[in-house]
Short mmCIF file of C-alpha atoms and ligand atoms in Angstrom, two decimals:
data_model
loop_
_atom_site.label_atom_id
_atom_site.label_comp_id
_atom_site.label_asym_id
_atom_site.label_seq_id
_atom_site.Cartn_x
_atom_site.Cartn_y
_atom_site.Cartn_z
CA ARG A 1053 -7.14 -1.34 34.54
CA ALA A 1054 -7.24 -0.63 30.81
CA ARG A 1055 -4.49 1.94 31.16
CA GLU A 1056 -2.28 -0.39 33.18
CA ASP A 1057 -2.87 -3.44 30.99
CA ALA A 1058 -2.40 -1.56 27.73
CA GLY A 1059 0.64 0.37 28.93
CA ARG A 1060 2.41 -2.83 29.91
CA ALA A 1061 2.06 -4.54 26.53
CA PRO A 1062 5.49 -4.65 24.85
CA SER A 1063 4.19 -5.92 21.49
CA LEU A 1064 1.02 -6.14 19.41
CA GLU A 1065 0.73 -9.83 20.30
CA ALA A 1066 0.93 -8.97 24.01
CA LEU A 1067 -1.64 -6.21 23.56
CA GLN A 1068 -4.03 -8.58 21.82
CA GLN A 1069 -3.55 -11.05 24.65
CA SER A 1070 -4.16 -8.43 27.31
CA LEU A 1071 -7.40 -7.43 25.52
CA ALA A 1072 -8.41 -11.08 25.45
CA ASN A 1073 -7.92 -11.16 29.22
CA PHE A 1074 -9.56 -7.77 29.86
CA ASP A 1075 -13.04 -7.89 31.33
CA GLY A 1076 -13.62 -4.17 31.83
CA CYS A 1077 -15.68 -3.59 28.68
CA ARG A 1078 -19.10 -5.17 28.86
CA LEU A 1079 -19.37 -5.42 25.06
CA LYS A 1080 -17.07 -8.40 25.37
CA PHE A 1081 -19.84 -10.42 26.98
CA THR A 1082 -22.28 -10.06 24.10
CA ALA A 1083 -19.70 -10.36 21.31
CA LYS A 1084 -18.53 -13.61 19.75
CA ASN A 1085 -14.98 -12.55 19.03
CA LEU A 1086 -12.36 -9.97 19.81
CA VAL A 1087 -11.68 -7.96 16.65
CA PHE A 1088 -8.10 -6.76 16.97
CA ALA A 1089 -6.64 -5.83 13.60
CA ASP A 1090 -6.01 -6.67 10.00
CA GLY A 1091 -3.38 -5.70 7.49
CA ASN A 1092 0.34 -5.17 7.85
CA PRO A 1093 1.70 -4.26 11.30
CA GLN A 1094 4.76 -2.83 9.56
CA ALA A 1095 2.63 -0.49 7.43
CA LYS A 1096 3.26 3.23 7.58
CA ILE A 1097 -0.42 4.06 7.09
CA MET A 1098 -2.85 3.06 9.83
CA LEU A 1099 -6.65 3.27 9.55
CA VAL A 1100 -8.85 3.40 12.64
CA GLY A 1101 -12.54 2.60 12.26
CA GLU A 1102 -15.40 2.53 14.72
CA ALA A 1103 -16.45 -0.91 15.93
CA PRO A 1104 -16.96 -4.40 14.54
CA GLY A 1105 -20.29 -5.25 12.94
CA ARG A 1106 -21.87 -8.64 12.53
CA ASP A 1107 -19.49 -10.03 9.92
CA GLU A 1108 -16.44 -8.76 11.76
CA ASP A 1109 -17.70 -10.28 15.01
CA LEU A 1110 -18.14 -13.65 13.32
CA GLU A 1111 -14.73 -13.59 11.65
CA GLY A 1112 -12.74 -11.76 14.31
CA ARG A 1113 -11.32 -9.40 11.68
CA PRO A 1114 -12.09 -5.71 11.05
CA PHE A 1115 -13.84 -4.49 7.92
CA VAL A 1116 -14.78 -7.79 6.29
CA GLY A 1117 -18.49 -7.03 5.68
CA LYS A 1118 -20.07 -4.72 3.09
CA ALA A 1119 -18.40 -1.60 4.49
CA GLY A 1120 -15.09 -3.45 4.48
CA GLN A 1121 -15.51 -4.43 0.86
CA LEU A 1122 -16.12 -0.79 -0.01
CA LEU A 1123 -13.07 0.15 2.04
CA ASP A 1124 -10.99 -2.30 0.00
CA ARG A 1125 -12.23 -0.68 -3.22
CA MET A 1126 -11.47 2.78 -1.84
CA LEU A 1127 -7.95 1.68 -0.96
CA ALA A 1128 -7.50 0.00 -4.34
CA SER A 1129 -8.47 3.26 -6.08
CA ILE A 1130 -5.25 4.78 -4.72
CA GLU A 1131 -3.24 1.59 -5.17
CA LEU A 1132 -3.36 0.53 -1.56
CA ASP A 1133 -4.44 -2.77 -0.08
CA ARG A 1134 -4.23 -4.62 3.21
CA THR A 1135 -0.60 -5.52 2.66
CA LYS A 1136 0.20 -1.79 2.70
CA VAL A 1137 -2.00 -0.53 5.53
CA TYR A 1138 -2.84 -1.61 9.07
CA ILE A 1139 -6.49 -1.50 10.18
CA ALA A 1140 -8.01 -1.42 13.67
CA ASN A 1141 -11.05 0.03 15.43
CA VAL A 1142 -11.56 2.22 18.49
CA ILE A 1143 -13.85 -0.51 19.86
CA TYR A 1144 -12.73 -4.15 19.93
CA TRP A 1145 -16.06 -5.93 20.38
CA ARG A 1146 -19.30 -5.64 18.45
CA PRO A 1147 -21.90 -3.41 20.12
CA PRO A 1148 -25.21 -5.34 20.20
CA GLY A 1149 -27.27 -4.66 17.09
CA ASN A 1150 -24.45 -2.44 15.78
CA ARG A 1151 -25.50 0.45 17.98
CA THR A 1152 -23.11 3.37 18.28
CA PRO A 1153 -20.61 2.76 21.08
CA THR A 1154 -21.24 4.86 24.17
CA PRO A 1155 -18.67 7.48 25.25
CA MET A 1156 -17.94 5.21 28.24
CA GLU A 1157 -17.15 2.24 25.98
CA THR A 1158 -14.90 4.42 23.83
CA GLU A 1159 -13.10 5.72 26.93
CA ILE A 1160 -12.57 2.20 28.26
CA CYS A 1161 -11.05 0.99 24.99
CA ARG A 1162 -8.98 4.14 24.41
CA PRO A 1163 -5.78 3.08 26.23
CA PHE A 1164 -5.70 -0.06 24.09
CA ILE A 1165 -6.11 1.64 20.72
CA GLU A 1166 -3.63 4.34 21.74
CA ARG A 1167 -1.11 1.66 22.68
CA GLN A 1168 -1.85 -0.19 19.43
CA ILE A 1169 -1.08 2.96 17.45
CA ALA A 1170 2.11 3.49 19.48
CA LEU A 1171 3.25 -0.09 18.79
CA VAL A 1172 2.54 0.14 15.04
CA ASP A 1173 4.10 3.61 15.01
CA PRO A 1174 2.66 4.66 11.63
CA ASP A 1175 3.63 7.81 9.71
CA ILE A 1176 0.02 8.62 8.77
CA LEU A 1177 -3.22 7.98 10.64
CA VAL A 1178 -6.64 7.88 9.02
CA PHE A 1179 -9.73 8.20 11.22
CA LEU A 1180 -12.66 6.49 9.52
CA GLY A 1181 -15.92 8.13 10.54
CA GLY A 1182 -17.09 10.43 13.28
CA VAL A 1183 -16.81 8.05 16.22
CA SER A 1184 -13.16 7.43 15.43
CA ALA A 1185 -12.29 11.05 14.62
CA LYS A 1186 -14.05 12.42 17.67
CA SER A 1187 -12.48 9.92 19.98
CA PHE A 1188 -9.03 11.25 19.03
CA LEU A 1189 -9.69 14.90 18.29
CA ALA A 1190 -11.02 17.39 20.79
CA GLY A 1191 -13.56 20.00 19.76
CA PRO A 1192 -17.19 20.17 18.79
CA ASP A 1193 -16.91 19.54 15.06
CA GLY A 1194 -18.60 16.54 13.51
CA ILE A 1195 -17.12 14.36 10.77
CA LEU A 1196 -18.68 16.37 7.94
CA ARG A 1197 -16.61 19.35 9.09
CA LEU A 1198 -13.51 17.38 10.06
CA ARG A 1199 -13.22 15.20 6.96
CA GLY A 1200 -10.59 16.01 4.41
CA LYS A 1201 -8.75 18.41 6.73
CA TRP A 1202 -5.32 17.22 7.73
CA THR A 1203 -4.60 17.52 11.38
CA GLU A 1204 -1.96 16.12 13.72
CA TRP A 1205 -2.09 13.52 16.42
CA THR A 1206 0.53 12.89 19.05
CA ILE A 1207 1.22 9.23 19.73
CA PRO A 1208 1.34 8.89 23.54
CA GLY A 1209 5.03 8.94 24.42
CA GLY A 1210 5.88 9.24 20.74
CA ARG A 1211 5.90 11.37 17.64
CA THR A 1212 3.32 13.80 16.33
CA ILE A 1213 2.08 12.53 12.98
CA PRO A 1214 -0.33 13.74 10.28
CA ALA A 1215 -3.88 12.47 10.61
CA LEU A 1216 -6.77 12.63 8.17
CA PRO A 1217 -10.42 12.18 9.16
CA MET A 1218 -12.46 10.60 6.37
CA LEU A 1219 -16.07 9.54 5.89
CA HIS A 1220 -16.84 6.01 7.04
CA PRO A 1221 -17.52 3.49 4.24
CA ALA A 1222 -20.73 2.38 5.99
CA TYR A 1223 -21.94 5.98 5.77
CA LEU A 1224 -21.00 6.06 2.08
CA LEU A 1225 -23.10 2.94 1.49
CA ARG A 1226 -26.10 4.79 2.93
CA GLN A 1227 -25.25 8.14 1.28
CA PRO A 1228 -23.62 7.26 -2.05
CA ALA A 1229 -23.75 10.89 -3.21
CA GLN A 1230 -21.10 11.63 -0.58
CA LYS A 1231 -18.62 9.34 -2.34
CA LYS A 1232 -17.30 12.34 -4.23
CA LEU A 1233 -16.08 13.78 -0.91
CA ALA A 1234 -14.45 10.47 -0.04
CA TRP A 1235 -12.72 10.43 -3.42
CA ARG A 1236 -11.30 13.89 -2.76
CA ASP A 1237 -9.99 12.73 0.61
CA LEU A 1238 -8.49 9.58 -0.88
CA LEU A 1239 -6.60 11.67 -3.42
CA SER A 1240 -5.38 13.90 -0.61
CA LEU A 1241 -4.21 10.83 1.30
CA LYS A 1242 -2.44 9.53 -1.77
CA LYS A 1243 -0.73 12.86 -2.39
CA ARG A 1244 0.48 13.19 1.19
CA ALA A 1245 1.63 9.57 1.34
CA SER A 1246 3.54 9.99 -1.95
CA GLU A 1247 5.18 13.17 -0.71
CA MET A 1248 6.30 11.28 2.37
CA ASN A 1249 7.59 8.47 0.12
CA LEU A 1250 5.24 6.00 1.77
CA ILE A 1251 3.70 4.94 -1.54
CA GLY A 1252 4.73 5.20 -5.18
CA SER A 1253 3.77 8.49 -6.82
CA SER A 1254 3.28 7.02 -10.30
CA ALA A 1255 -0.52 6.92 -10.52
N1 LIG B 2463 -17.17 -0.70 10.61
C1 LIG B 2463 -16.13 -0.36 11.40
O1 LIG B 2463 -15.99 0.79 11.81
N2 LIG B 2463 -15.24 -1.28 11.69
C2 LIG B 2463 -15.34 -2.53 11.25
O2 LIG B 2463 -14.45 -3.30 11.57
C3 LIG B 2463 -16.42 -2.86 10.43
C4 LIG B 2463 -17.33 -1.93 10.13
#
């Protein structure tokens, strides 16, 4: 069902509507809102997080709570903001109590996020955190090994584009000493994006 519904959506609006009509993910029944996306659908840089938390569930927008505020500061540090990136999650509804989504839940949502990426058609993908990175990249490595290493991801039916796994801002709030790794990765993102003429190279 997910594959059929997602594959049929000709636009982001249609995809959001088909998610709103989709009953195949049981998280929907405990969540208050569908959390689809934020930012600029025309952006060339797309960030994919894990799943909505409490604040996101209440507002229906990704990354609006504490982790989201840190994400905004991280983006600002390389002169990005939500007018210049597009943000979504691999999971569209809040898992109860913010538990980690199960592999089944991730699998069920996958056709939708893959279609969402295809419709945005970004030039760079950023996977925020291990759940996101591991849902797109095969292999046994965890986020602490994957982070900061550029890889590639092939948009279904589309181009192969550079992708960068990074530490999740919620993890950085719990482990502030790891912010130095995040800073390195942000600089790497900025450098690559400047080289691709996606952002100004001035700062
Ligand atoms: N964490 C995420 O991964 N996504 C959100 O939208 C909020 C917090």
